[in-house]
Every structure is written in structure tokens, then in C-alpha cells.
Coordinates of C-alpha atoms in Angstrom, one line a residue:
M1 CA 25.5 -69.1 55.4
A2 CA 27.2 -69.8 52.0
L3 CA 30.7 -68.5 51.3
D4 CA 29.4 -66.5 48.3
D5 CA 27.0 -64.6 50.6
V6 CA 29.8 -63.1 52.6
K7 CA 30.2 -59.4 51.7
P8 CA 33.8 -58.2 51.1
S9 CA 35.1 -55.7 53.6
K10 CA 35.0 -52.1 52.5
R11 CA 38.2 -51.2 54.4
T12 CA 41.5 -52.1 52.7
T13 CA 43.8 -53.7 55.3
N14 CA 46.9 -53.1 53.2
P15 CA 46.5 -50.0 50.9
G16 CA 50.2 -50.1 50.0
V17 CA 52.3 -46.9 49.3
R18 CA 50.4 -43.7 48.7
V19 CA 51.7 -40.1 48.3
V20 CA 49.2 -37.5 49.6
G21 CA 50.1 -33.8 50.1
G22 CA 53.9 -34.5 50.1
R23 CA 53.6 -37.3 52.7
I24 CA 54.3 -41.0 51.9
Y25 CA 51.8 -43.3 53.6
D26 CA 53.3 -46.9 53.7
S27 CA 51.1 -49.5 55.5
S28 CA 54.0 -52.0 55.6
N29 CA 57.2 -50.0 56.3
G30 CA 55.8 -46.8 57.8
K31 CA 55.8 -45.9 61.5
C32 CA 52.5 -45.3 63.2
C33 CA 51.8 -41.9 64.9
H34 CA 50.0 -42.2 68.2
Q35 CA 48.2 -38.9 67.6
C36 CA 46.9 -39.2 64.0
R37 CA 47.3 -43.0 63.8
Q38 CA 48.7 -42.8 60.3
K39 CA 51.6 -45.0 59.0
T40 CA 54.0 -42.6 57.2
M41 CA 57.6 -42.5 56.2
D42 CA 58.1 -39.1 57.8
I43 CA 60.5 -38.4 60.6
V44 CA 59.1 -39.4 63.9
A45 CA 59.9 -38.7 67.6
S46 CA 60.2 -42.0 69.5
C47 CA 59.6 -42.1 73.3
K48 CA 62.7 -43.1 75.3
A49 CA 61.0 -43.6 78.7
M50 CA 61.2 -47.1 80.3
K51 CA 58.1 -49.0 81.2
K52 CA 58.5 -52.3 83.1
E53 CA 62.2 -52.5 82.1
K54 CA 61.2 -52.0 78.4
Q55 CA 61.4 -48.9 76.3
C56 CA 58.1 -47.2 75.4
T57 CA 57.0 -48.0 71.8
I58 CA 55.0 -44.9 71.1
N59 CA 55.9 -42.5 68.2
Y60 CA 54.7 -39.1 67.2
C61 CA 55.1 -37.8 63.7
H62 CA 56.8 -34.4 63.4
K63 CA 53.7 -32.6 62.2
C64 CA 51.5 -33.8 65.1
L65 CA 54.3 -33.1 67.6
L66 CA 54.7 -29.5 66.4
N67 CA 51.0 -28.6 65.9
R68 CA 49.6 -30.4 69.0
Y69 CA 52.4 -30.0 71.5
G70 CA 54.8 -27.3 70.2
E71 CA 57.9 -29.6 70.1
K72 CA 60.2 -30.2 67.2
A73 CA 61.1 -33.8 66.3
E74 CA 64.7 -33.1 65.4
E75 CA 65.3 -31.3 68.8
V76 CA 63.6 -34.0 71.0
D77 CA 65.6 -36.7 69.1
A78 CA 68.8 -35.3 70.6
I79 CA 67.4 -35.5 74.2
V80 CA 68.5 -38.8 75.8
D81 CA 65.6 -39.2 78.3
W82 CA 62.8 -37.6 76.3
C83 CA 59.3 -38.7 77.3
C84 CA 56.3 -38.7 75.0
P85 CA 53.1 -36.6 75.8
K86 CA 51.3 -39.8 76.7
C87 CA 54.0 -40.8 79.3
K88 CA 53.8 -37.2 80.6
G89 CA 50.0 -37.5 80.9
I90 CA 49.2 -34.6 78.6
C91 CA 48.3 -36.4 75.4
N92 CA 45.3 -34.8 73.8
C93 CA 44.5 -37.5 71.2
S94 CA 40.9 -38.8 71.2
F95 CA 41.8 -42.2 72.8
C96 CA 43.7 -40.7 75.7
R97 CA 41.0 -38.0 76.4
K98 CA 38.2 -40.6 76.4
K99 CA 40.2 -42.7 78.9
R100 CA 40.3 -39.6 81.1
G101 CA 36.6 -39.1 80.7
Q102 CA 37.0 -36.1 78.4
S103 CA 35.5 -35.5 74.9
P104 CA 37.8 -35.4 71.8
T105 CA 38.8 -31.9 70.8
G106 CA 38.6 -32.3 67.0
I107 CA 40.9 -30.1 64.8
L108 CA 42.1 -27.1 66.8
T109 CA 45.4 -26.3 65.1
H110 CA 44.1 -23.3 63.1
K111 CA 42.3 -21.9 66.2
A112 CA 45.5 -22.2 68.3
K113 CA 47.5 -20.3 65.7
A114 CA 44.8 -17.7 65.2
S115 CA 44.9 -17.1 69.0
G116 CA 48.6 -16.5 68.9
L117 CA 49.5 -19.7 70.7
S118 CA 52.1 -22.2 69.6
S119 CA 50.2 -25.5 69.9
V120 CA 46.8 -27.1 70.8
S121 CA 48.2 -28.2 74.1
E122 CA 48.9 -24.6 75.1
L123 CA 45.4 -23.6 73.9
L124 CA 43.8 -26.3 76.2
Q125 CA 45.9 -25.0 79.1
V126 CA 44.8 -21.4 78.5
E127 CA 41.1 -22.0 77.7
G128 CA 40.5 -25.2 79.7
D129 CA 40.3 -28.9 78.8
D130 CA 36.5 -29.0 79.0
K131 CA 35.8 -26.1 76.8
F132 CA 36.4 -27.9 73.5
S133 CA 34.3 -30.9 72.6
Y134 CA 33.9 -32.4 69.2
Q135 CA 30.4 -33.9 68.4
K136 CA 29.1 -35.6 65.3
K137 CA 26.4 -33.8 63.4
K138 CA 22.8 -34.7 64.1
P139 CA 20.7 -36.1 61.2
K140 CA 18.4 -33.5 59.7
L141 CA 15.0 -35.0 59.9
E142 CA 13.2 -31.9 58.5
S143 CA 15.1 -32.1 55.1
V144 CA 13.8 -35.7 54.7
S145 CA 10.2 -34.9 55.7
N146 CA 9.8 -31.5 54.1
G147 CA 11.4 -32.4 50.8
D148 CA 11.1 -36.0 49.8
V149 CA 8.0 -37.0 51.8
A150 CA 6.1 -33.9 50.4
K151 CA 7.1 -34.8 46.8
D152 CA 5.9 -38.4 47.2
S153 CA 2.6 -37.1 48.8
N154 CA 2.0 -34.7 45.9
K155 CA 2.5 -37.6 43.5
T156 CA -0.1 -39.6 45.4
A157 CA -2.6 -36.7 45.5
G158 CA -2.2 -36.2 41.8
K159 CA -3.1 -39.8 41.0
I160 CA -6.1 -39.6 43.4
K161 CA -7.4 -36.4 41.6
K162 CA -7.2 -38.1 38.2
A163 CA -9.3 -41.0 39.5
L164 CA -11.8 -38.5 41.1
N165 CA -12.2 -36.6 37.8
K166 CA -13.2 -39.7 36.0
I167 CA -15.7 -40.7 38.6
Q168 CA -17.3 -37.2 38.8
K169 CA -17.8 -37.1 35.1
G170 CA -20.1 -40.1 35.4
F171 CA -18.3 -43.0 33.6
P172 CA -20.6 -46.1 33.9
K173 CA -17.5 -48.2 34.8
A174 CA -14.1 -47.2 36.1
K175 CA -11.0 -48.5 34.3
L176 CA -9.1 -51.3 36.0
E177 CA -6.2 -49.1 37.0
D178 CA -8.6 -46.6 38.6
A179 CA -10.3 -49.4 40.6
F180 CA -7.0 -50.2 42.2
V181 CA -5.9 -46.7 43.2
E182 CA -5.5 -47.9 46.7
D183 CA -2.6 -50.1 45.5
V184 CA -0.9 -47.1 43.9
V185 CA -1.5 -45.0 47.1
A186 CA -0.1 -47.8 49.2
E187 CA 3.0 -48.0 47.0
E188 CA 3.6 -44.2 47.2
N189 CA 3.1 -44.2 51.0
N190 CA 5.7 -47.0 51.3
K191 CA 8.2 -44.9 49.5
A192 CA 7.6 -41.9 51.7
T193 CA 7.6 -43.9 55.0
G194 CA 10.7 -45.8 53.8
K195 CA 12.8 -42.7 53.9
I196 CA 11.6 -42.0 57.5
K197 CA 12.6 -45.5 58.5
K198 CA 16.1 -44.9 57.3
V199 CA 16.4 -41.9 59.6
L200 CA 14.9 -43.9 62.5
N201 CA 17.4 -46.6 61.9
K202 CA 20.2 -44.0 62.3
T203 CA 18.8 -42.9 65.6
K204 CA 19.0 -46.6 66.8
T205 CA 22.6 -46.9 65.7
G206 CA 24.1 -44.3 68.0
F207 CA 22.8 -41.0 66.7
P208 CA 20.8 -38.8 69.2
K209 CA 17.1 -39.9 69.4
A210 CA 14.7 -38.1 67.1
K211 CA 11.6 -36.5 68.5
P212 CA 8.6 -38.8 67.7
E213 CA 6.3 -35.8 66.9
D214 CA 8.7 -34.6 64.2
V215 CA 8.4 -37.9 62.3
S216 CA 4.7 -38.3 62.9
I217 CA 3.7 -34.9 61.8
E218 CA 5.8 -34.8 58.6
G219 CA 5.5 -38.4 57.4
T220 CA 3.0 -40.6 59.2
D221 CA 0.1 -38.1 59.4
V222 CA 0.4 -37.5 55.6
A223 CA 0.3 -41.3 55.0
K224 CA -2.8 -41.6 57.2
E225 CA -4.6 -38.9 55.3
N226 CA -3.7 -40.6 52.0
N227 CA -5.0 -43.9 53.2
K228 CA -8.3 -42.2 54.2
G229 CA -8.6 -40.8 50.7
A230 CA -7.8 -44.2 49.2
V231 CA -10.6 -45.9 51.3
K232 CA -13.2 -43.3 50.1
I233 CA -12.1 -43.8 46.5
K234 CA -12.5 -47.5 46.9
K235 CA -16.1 -47.0 48.0
A236 CA -16.8 -44.8 45.0
V237 CA -15.3 -47.3 42.6
N238 CA -17.3 -50.1 44.1
K239 CA -20.5 -48.0 43.5
T240 CA -19.6 -47.6 39.9
K241 CA -19.0 -51.4 39.6
N242 CA -22.5 -52.1 41.0
G243 CA -24.1 -50.0 38.3
F244 CA -24.6 -46.6 39.9
P245 CA -24.5 -43.8 37.3
K246 CA -22.5 -41.4 39.4
A247 CA -20.7 -41.4 42.6
K248 CA -21.0 -38.5 45.1
P249 CA -18.0 -36.3 45.0
E250 CA -17.9 -36.0 48.8
D251 CA -17.4 -39.8 49.1
A252 CA -14.0 -39.4 47.4
S253 CA -12.8 -36.0 48.8
V254 CA -9.0 -35.4 49.0
E255 CA -9.2 -32.0 50.8
D256 CA -7.4 -33.4 53.9
V257 CA -4.6 -34.8 51.8
A258 CA -4.2 -31.5 49.9
K259 CA -4.0 -29.6 53.2
E260 CA -1.2 -31.7 54.4
N261 CA 0.7 -31.3 51.1
N262 CA 0.2 -27.5 51.3
K263 CA 1.7 -27.5 54.7
A264 CA 4.8 -29.3 53.5
A265 CA 5.0 -27.1 50.4
G266 CA 4.7 -24.0 52.5
K267 CA 7.8 -24.8 54.4
I268 CA 9.7 -25.4 51.2
K269 CA 8.5 -22.0 49.8
K270 CA 9.8 -20.3 53.0
A271 CA 13.2 -21.8 52.5
K272 CA 13.3 -20.6 48.8
A273 CA 12.2 -17.1 49.9
T274 CA 15.0 -17.0 52.4
N275 CA 17.5 -17.9 49.7
K276 CA 16.1 -15.2 47.4
V277 CA 16.6 -12.6 50.1
R278 CA 20.2 -13.7 50.5
E279 CA 20.8 -13.3 46.8
D280 CA 19.3 -9.8 46.9
E281 CA 21.6 -8.9 49.9
I282 CA 24.7 -10.1 47.8
Q283 CA 23.6 -7.9 44.9
I284 CA 23.2 -4.9 47.2
E285 CA 26.6 -5.3 48.7
A286 CA 28.5 -5.3 45.3
K287 CA 28.4 -1.7 44.0
L288 CA 30.4 0.1 41.3
P289 CA 33.0 2.5 42.8
N290 CA 32.7 6.2 42.2
S291 CA 33.8 7.2 38.6
I292 CA 35.0 10.5 37.1
S293 CA 34.1 12.1 33.8
L294 CA 36.4 11.0 30.9
T295 CA 37.8 14.1 29.3
N296 CA 41.2 13.0 28.2
V297 CA 42.1 10.1 25.8
S298 CA 45.7 9.3 24.9
G299 CA 46.8 12.6 26.4
I300 CA 44.4 14.7 24.3
D301 CA 41.8 16.8 26.0
I302 CA 38.3 16.1 24.6
P303 CA 35.0 17.8 25.2
T304 CA 32.7 15.6 27.3
E305 CA 30.0 15.3 24.7
E306 CA 32.5 14.1 22.0
T307 CA 34.1 11.3 24.1
G308 CA 31.8 8.6 22.6
N309 CA 32.6 9.6 19.0
V310 CA 36.3 9.7 19.7
L311 CA 36.3 6.2 21.3
Q312 CA 34.2 4.9 18.3
F313 CA 36.8 6.1 15.8
L314 CA 39.8 4.8 17.8
E315 CA 38.1 1.4 18.3
F316 CA 37.5 1.2 14.5
C317 CA 41.1 1.9 13.7
S318 CA 42.4 -0.6 16.3
A319 CA 40.3 -3.3 14.7
F320 CA 40.7 -2.5 11.0
G321 CA 44.0 -0.6 10.9
K322 CA 45.7 -3.5 9.1
A323 CA 43.0 -3.7 6.4
L324 CA 43.5 0.1 5.7
D325 CA 47.3 0.0 6.1
L326 CA 47.2 2.5 8.9
K327 CA 50.5 3.2 10.7
Q328 CA 50.8 2.9 14.4
G329 CA 49.7 6.1 16.1
H330 CA 47.9 7.4 13.0
A331 CA 44.4 7.3 14.6
K332 CA 45.7 9.3 17.6
S333 CA 47.2 11.9 15.4
I334 CA 43.9 12.4 13.6
V335 CA 42.1 12.9 17.0
G336 CA 44.9 15.3 17.9
E337 CA 44.2 17.3 14.7
F338 CA 40.5 17.5 15.6
F339 CA 40.8 18.6 19.2
G340 CA 44.4 19.5 19.7
S341 CA 45.3 23.0 20.9
G342 CA 47.7 25.2 19.2
R343 CA 48.1 27.8 16.4
N344 CA 48.5 25.2 13.6
S345 CA 45.8 22.8 14.7
R346 CA 43.2 24.0 12.2
R347 CA 45.8 23.9 9.3
Q348 CA 46.9 20.4 10.3
Q349 CA 43.4 19.0 9.7
Y350 CA 44.3 18.8 6.0
C351 CA 47.3 16.6 6.8
S352 CA 45.6 13.3 7.8
V353 CA 41.8 13.8 8.1
I354 CA 41.0 14.5 4.5
P355 CA 43.4 11.8 3.0
M356 CA 41.7 9.2 5.3
M357 CA 38.2 10.4 4.2
I358 CA 39.4 10.0 0.5
Q359 CA 40.8 6.5 1.2
L360 CA 37.5 5.3 2.7
M361 CA 35.4 6.9 -0.1
E362 CA 37.6 5.1 -2.8
L363 CA 37.1 1.8 -0.9
I364 CA 33.3 2.4 -0.9
S365 CA 33.2 3.5 -4.6
D366 CA 35.2 0.5 -5.8
D367 CA 32.8 -1.8 -4.0
R368 CA 29.9 -0.1 -5.8
D369 CA 31.6 -0.2 -9.2
M370 CA 32.1 3.6 -9.2
S371 CA 35.4 4.7 -10.6
L372 CA 36.4 7.9 -8.8
S373 CA 39.6 9.9 -8.9
L374 CA 39.6 12.0 -5.8
S375 CA 42.2 14.6 -4.7
A376 CA 42.5 16.7 -1.6
T377 CA 43.5 19.7 -3.7
D378 CA 40.1 20.1 -5.3
S379 CA 36.4 19.9 -4.2
T380 CA 35.6 16.6 -5.9
W381 CA 36.1 14.6 -2.7
F382 CA 33.6 16.8 -0.8
S383 CA 30.9 16.5 -3.5
S384 CA 31.5 12.7 -3.6
L385 CA 31.0 12.6 0.2
G386 CA 27.6 14.3 -0.3
E387 CA 26.6 11.7 -2.8
C388 CA 27.6 8.9 -0.5
L389 CA 25.5 10.5 2.3
L390 CA 22.5 10.9 0.0
Q391 CA 22.6 7.2 -1.1
S392 CA 22.8 6.0 2.5
G393 CA 19.9 8.2 3.7
V394 CA 21.5 8.9 7.1
L395 CA 22.4 12.1 8.8
S396 CA 20.1 14.0 6.4
D397 CA 18.9 16.3 9.2
V398 CA 22.5 17.2 10.1
F399 CA 23.9 17.4 6.5
P400 CA 21.2 18.6 4.0
P401 CA 22.1 18.0 0.3
K402 CA 22.7 21.7 -0.4
T403 CA 25.7 21.6 2.1
F404 CA 27.9 19.8 -0.4
K405 CA 27.0 21.9 -3.4
S406 CA 28.8 25.0 -2.0
G407 CA 32.2 23.3 -2.2
V408 CA 35.1 22.9 0.3
S409 CA 34.3 26.3 1.8
E410 CA 31.4 24.6 3.8
Y411 CA 33.8 22.0 5.2
K412 CA 36.1 24.8 6.4
K413 CA 33.2 26.3 8.3
M414 CA 32.5 23.0 10.1
D415 CA 33.7 22.5 13.7
A416 CA 35.7 19.5 14.9
S417 CA 32.6 17.7 16.2
T418 CA 30.8 17.9 12.8
R419 CA 33.9 16.7 10.9
L420 CA 34.3 13.8 13.3
K421 CA 30.7 12.7 12.5
L422 CA 31.5 12.7 8.8
L423 CA 34.6 10.5 9.4
N424 CA 32.7 8.1 11.6
F425 CA 30.0 7.8 8.9
L426 CA 32.6 6.8 6.3
C427 CA 34.1 4.3 8.7
D428 CA 30.7 2.6 9.2
E429 CA 29.9 2.6 5.5
S430 CA 33.2 0.9 4.7
L431 CA 32.3 -2.1 6.8
T432 CA 29.7 -3.1 4.2
T433 CA 32.3 -3.4 1.5
L434 CA 33.6 -6.8 0.2
K435 CA 37.1 -6.0 1.2
M436 CA 36.2 -5.4 4.9
R437 CA 33.8 -8.4 5.0
N438 CA 36.6 -10.7 3.7
F439 CA 39.0 -9.2 6.3
I440 CA 36.5 -9.9 9.1
E441 CA 36.0 -13.5 7.8
D442 CA 39.8 -14.1 7.6
K443 CA 40.3 -12.7 11.1
S444 CA 37.5 -14.9 12.4
K445 CA 39.1 -18.0 10.9
E446 CA 42.5 -17.0 12.2
S447 CA 41.0 -16.5 15.7
E448 CA 39.3 -20.0 15.5
T449 CA 42.6 -21.5 14.5
K450 CA 44.4 -19.8 17.4
E451 CA 41.7 -20.9 19.8
K452 CA 42.0 -24.5 18.6
E453 CA 45.8 -24.4 19.0
A454 CA 45.4 -22.8 22.5
K455 CA 43.0 -25.6 23.5
E456 CA 45.5 -28.2 22.4
K457 CA 48.3 -26.4 24.3
A458 CA 46.1 -26.2 27.4
A459 CA 45.3 -30.0 27.2
A460 CA 49.1 -30.7 26.7
A461 CA 50.0 -28.5 29.7
K462 CA 47.3 -30.2 31.8
E463 CA 48.6 -33.6 30.9
K464 CA 52.2 -32.4 31.7
E465 CA 51.0 -31.3 35.1
K466 CA 49.3 -34.7 35.7
Q467 CA 52.5 -36.5 34.7
L468 CA 54.5 -34.2 37.0
R469 CA 52.2 -35.2 39.9
Q470 CA 53.0 -38.9 39.2
K471 CA 56.7 -38.0 39.0
I472 CA 56.4 -36.4 42.5
Q473 CA 55.2 -39.7 43.9
G474 CA 58.1 -41.5 42.2
D475 CA 60.7 -39.0 43.4
L476 CA 59.6 -39.2 47.0
I477 CA 59.5 -43.0 47.0
K478 CA 62.9 -43.1 45.2
A479 CA 64.4 -40.8 47.9
H480 CA 63.2 -43.1 50.6
M481 CA 64.3 -46.3 48.8
E482 CA 67.8 -44.8 48.5
K483 CA 68.0 -44.7 52.3
N484 CA 66.8 -48.4 52.5
G485 CA 63.3 -47.4 53.7
A486 CA 64.6 -45.1 56.5
P487 CA 62.6 -41.9 57.0
L488 CA 64.0 -38.7 55.5
S489 CA 65.2 -35.9 57.8
I490 CA 63.1 -32.7 57.8
E491 CA 65.9 -30.9 55.8
E492 CA 66.0 -33.6 53.2
H493 CA 62.2 -33.8 53.1
H494 CA 61.9 -30.0 52.5
K495 CA 64.6 -30.0 49.9
V496 CA 62.8 -32.6 47.8
L497 CA 59.5 -30.9 48.3
S498 CA 60.8 -27.4 47.3
Q499 CA 62.3 -28.8 44.1
I500 CA 59.0 -30.6 43.2
K501 CA 56.9 -27.5 44.0
A502 CA 59.0 -25.3 41.7
E503 CA 58.5 -27.8 38.8
A504 CA 54.8 -28.0 39.7
K505 CA 54.4 -24.2 39.8
E506 CA 56.1 -23.9 36.3
A507 CA 53.8 -26.6 34.8
H508 CA 50.7 -25.0 36.4
G509 CA 51.7 -21.6 35.0
E510 CA 52.0 -23.0 31.5
M511 CA 48.5 -24.5 31.8
L512 CA 47.0 -21.1 33.0
K513 CA 48.8 -19.3 30.2
A514 CA 47.4 -21.7 27.6
T515 CA 44.0 -21.4 29.1
S516 CA 44.0 -17.6 29.0
R517 CA 44.9 -17.7 25.3
K518 CA 41.9 -19.7 24.3
R519 CA 39.6 -17.1 25.8
Q520 CA 40.8 -14.2 23.6
R521 CA 38.2 -13.0 21.1
C522 CA 38.7 -11.8 17.5
D523 CA 39.4 -8.1 17.3
A524 CA 37.4 -7.7 14.1
V525 CA 34.2 -9.0 15.8
R526 CA 31.7 -6.4 17.1
T527 CA 32.6 -5.1 20.5
D528 CA 29.9 -5.6 23.1
P529 CA 29.6 -4.3 26.7
I530 CA 30.7 -6.5 29.6
L531 CA 27.6 -5.5 31.6
L532 CA 24.4 -3.7 30.6
N533 CA 21.7 -3.0 33.2
D534 CA 18.2 -1.4 33.2
D535 CA 19.5 1.9 34.5
G536 CA 21.2 2.8 31.3
L537 CA 24.7 1.9 32.5
A538 CA 27.0 -0.1 30.3
L539 CA 30.5 -1.3 31.4
W540 CA 33.0 -1.6 28.6
K541 CA 36.5 -2.8 28.0
L542 CA 37.8 -1.3 24.8
K543 CA 41.0 -2.3 23.0
C544 CA 41.8 1.3 22.1
F545 CA 41.7 2.4 25.8
E546 CA 44.8 1.0 27.5
E547 CA 44.9 3.2 30.6
E548 CA 44.4 1.2 33.9
P549 CA 42.1 -0.2 35.1
K550 CA 41.0 -0.4 31.4
F551 CA 37.3 -0.3 32.3
L552 CA 34.9 2.5 31.1
L553 CA 31.4 3.2 32.1
Q554 CA 28.8 4.6 29.6
D555 CA 25.8 6.4 31.1
L556 CA 23.1 6.3 28.4
G557 CA 20.4 7.7 30.7
T558 CA 17.0 6.1 31.4
F559 CA 14.1 5.7 28.9
V560 CA 12.1 8.3 30.8
D561 CA 14.6 11.1 30.2
L562 CA 13.2 13.8 28.0
S563 CA 16.7 14.7 26.6
P564 CA 18.8 11.6 26.1
H565 CA 22.5 11.9 26.9
D566 CA 25.6 9.9 26.5
K567 CA 28.3 10.3 29.2
W568 CA 31.6 8.4 29.5
L569 CA 33.2 7.8 32.8
A570 CA 36.5 6.4 33.9
F571 CA 37.9 4.8 37.1
K572 CA 41.1 5.0 39.1
P573 CA 43.7 2.2 38.9
E574 CA 43.2 1.2 42.5
Q575 CA 39.5 0.6 41.9
K576 CA 40.1 -2.4 39.6
Q577 CA 39.4 -5.0 42.3
E578 CA 36.1 -3.4 43.2
I579 CA 35.0 -3.4 39.5
E580 CA 35.9 -7.0 39.1
K581 CA 34.0 -7.9 42.3
Y582 CA 30.9 -6.0 40.9
I583 CA 31.2 -7.9 37.5
S584 CA 31.4 -11.2 39.3
A585 CA 28.4 -10.4 41.6
N586 CA 26.1 -9.0 38.8
S587 CA 27.0 -11.2 35.8
F588 CA 24.1 -13.6 36.7
C589 CA 21.4 -11.0 36.8
F590 CA 22.4 -8.6 34.1
C591 CA 23.2 -9.3 30.5
F592 CA 26.8 -10.8 30.6
V593 CA 28.3 -10.5 27.1
G594 CA 32.0 -10.1 27.4

């Protein structure tokens, strides 16, 4: 054999110094642990027993000694005649257990702690040495046969059917590629059987033997049926070569091949159906918690039927308050004037409501090149409001044109609900003006710039975290080098790790903070529900509603309802986790917008 043909070994004999999970692995200077067989620079417990006038050379790292045997390395180091678990005959490593005719235990540390025991050794004493046995996973033959073999068989059957269709249509001569369909079939069968051979090779190299019938049923039988179909096609093609006008369809039947493919496909469909049932079970488990009717917003009692209109107005003011130069709390004071209780509540409606209506109408009139001089002291503003409604063509059934011809006296007769509808109408109309469109565009550009900056900050924070991880490795190695390669004590090791973890936590926090910033949306963009399902339920998160858990549920009713309704429901602060769980579980099947 030539030297070039020798394959390089996959195992690295000298990987050097590596830092993984706060431990330094050094293949040259590290001490090997008898339990985990890893060379680390951690503190180890060395056996002090004498064997044939020589000291025992076995070491146990402090983690294995604590987790597997319940002893602390720094305590046993002070014992002059300490014997290691192997010398005591209680070592539960895989090598020692195999020598005693027992199976390896595998990882049992978590099970021991969950049982309230101090170590794996104590768990074996309580439960019994023979109860725990680690075994390698058996190869899954069905996944190879049902999936890959069935796909290859379907490809083969497809090519056979194409050849059959050409023969049945009565071509005088078949094409060259059709005449050699058996070569295609043979090639496809080789692919299918090759995957089975790989599994069989695994069974020869130490895995449990596979049942012969499993392989024959799933792979070999399908190949036999395909070969039968290929022979029949060959006969039909030969007939066309010899001048026969048409070959008989039954000579080239592939029904048997199709049956075998259907069997394989049937098993795959069953597996998919099982997965679908599980998804339905997950969906059923996640439910929205019980909600209560929302009748109070910002400390103001509101009629149930007017909650939606109030939230619409407050959300408008929170998004476009800067464009209209609204002071903080101005929107809430207007809602208070509408629905507030008290002797002067009706008189106060002239304090803020009408001036805001006039401000919005002047904004609309300027955009339409209409110069209006409106004042709250006369009725011109009310008649201008009627003209604005007439031009828009909306709410004509609620506000007929004659309403605004009678003067301000008609406005005084209106209740709070009707006046709020007029105000919301003007808010919606103002969004079509050039000033508002420019404001929305500027806010969108500002939001894009902030998002770009946030992405850059997130990338910088991520790079900082990466550099800090490299610094962690350097600090640990430096600490060991300062002691001339001697292992650190547990106190020194914890001190270095605690300092590093604090820095890593700070860097990770900066990255999360930067990542959350880039997900914020523009306030001037249309607000959409987080979830919307077919039952007429919409889950919202509005900026104007700041009470915990900040989620609101809108019940629009179903399409079959004779009288449509609009109800707004709220949740308790302690239900926030349940709502987030519901959103996470249902975001894939409902319309996830938020």
C-alpha cells in the first residue's frame, strides 16, 4: 500500500489547551481523572494508598469525586491515608464495572440529586448495582425502509409508467431511453438496497442483529417487484422493435409495484396523521384565561358600549399628539369631560372638546384650500363640521344634513356618545391631510434609522460578548501560568469564574437590550391586532392602555350573529404568563401580525 493511500486519523492525539465550560483541558500538563478520563488543570484528589511498595497513581477530579462519590477534594487532600474509590472497590466508572461483570451506569448525577441523595454511589447502594444499565441506541430500520426506500421505489414506478404510456399509445418504435428502462430500474433499486446494506453493516459491527423479515419486507420485496415490472417492459419494448403495432397493456403491468409503494406510503401517512393529532392537542391545551369587561380606562368609568370609541381616540392622540401639539394628559382630560361624573361635567365639555374639533377642522380646511376662521363662541364651527361630514359621505344615517342647520343648540342636545363619534370622525379625516402624511413619513424614516442603529449596536454587543469569551479563556490560562502550571484551588477557581460570569452577564444584557430595541415599531404606523381568530376574538396591545398586563381582548362576535356587537375585555396582572403562552401556541395557526 502506498503512503499516500493511508487515511489520516480522525482523533487528535494532542488537542492542546482548550477552555470548555470554565474548565481548562490540557493534554500535556493536565492530570487525568480515572472517572471521566479527561486531562484538566482542575484540582484533583490523588490516592495515597501503597501498592507493592509504590503509591497508587490514580486521580479523581473534584467534580467527579463530588458527584459520583459525595466526597470533597479539598477535604480528602488533608487526609494522610486517603484511599481512592478504586482501591476501596467501590469505583463505578465504566471500566471498573465491566471488570466486575456489571454494565456501565451512564449519567446518573441528576437522578441522584432528584432522589435527594448526595451522590451516584449512594444511589447505587439504595437502588441496587444491577438496576441501572446504559445501552447504546438500536438502529431504526423502519425509518430507512419506510422513508428513503419508498421514495426511491416511487421514482422507479414513475419512470415505468411513462414508458407504459408511450407503449399503450401505439408508437411504432420506442425511443432508445425507453428501450433501456431496465437499466434505470436497476439503478434505482441499487440506490434503495444500498441504504439497507448500510444498516446491515451496522448490525455486523456490534449493533444488535436486525430481523431479516424487516429488511426483506421493506426493501428487497419492493426491489423484486420492480424487477418483475422491468422484465415485462423489456418484453413489450422488444415487441415494438419487431414491428408489432401495439403491445398488450397487461404485458407491462406495474400494479404489483404500485401496491408495494402504497404500503410504504401508508405507513408514512400514519406517522404524519399522528403528528397532526399532537399539534391539535397542543392547541387545545393553550387557552386564554378568563377576562372581565373593560369599563374603566385611566381611572374614568366608561359605558361598555363606548369602550372601543374611547380607545380609538386615545390611541390616535398617543400616536399623533406631537403633530397636533397636544399636551400630556390632554386626551384623558377630554375623555373625562365626556364621561366624567359631577355637576360641572356638562359645562366643561366646552373647555377642551370644541377647541380640539376646531383645530382638526382648520387642519382639514387648509389641506383643501378652504380658508376658515372658526371660533367656539359662535355657530360657524358647527356648520363647518356639517359641510365636512357632507363632503365625506359618512355617518349620513346618524347625522342628517338638517342637524347642522339648527345651530349649536343641536350640539347641546347630543349625548356624550354622539359627540365622541363626531370627534373620532374628524380624527380619521385629518389623517388624509398632507401635514399628517408627512408626519407619518418622517416617523417611519426615524423608526428605520433607529432600527438600523439598534442592529449595529446589537452586532457590536454580540462581538463584545464573543471577545469576552476569548478573554475568559485567556484569563483562566493566565491564572494557571502564574502558578507555574499548578492547578488552582477550588476557592481560586470560583473567584476567577465569578468575576468572568459577572462580565459575561453584563455583555449579554447589553446584547439583549440592543436586540429588543430593533424590534420596536413606529408609533405612527397603523396598529394591528396581535392575534385574530375565526371566532371574532382579537387580542390587542395598545400604547394608550398602560395597565398591566397591557393586553386587551376585543369580542367582535361571529358572522352569524344577527346583531353585531363590540365588547372589550381586560385581564388581571397575574394572567400575563398565560396570555403569552396562548400567543406562543397559537401564532402559527392564526394571523400573527404584532
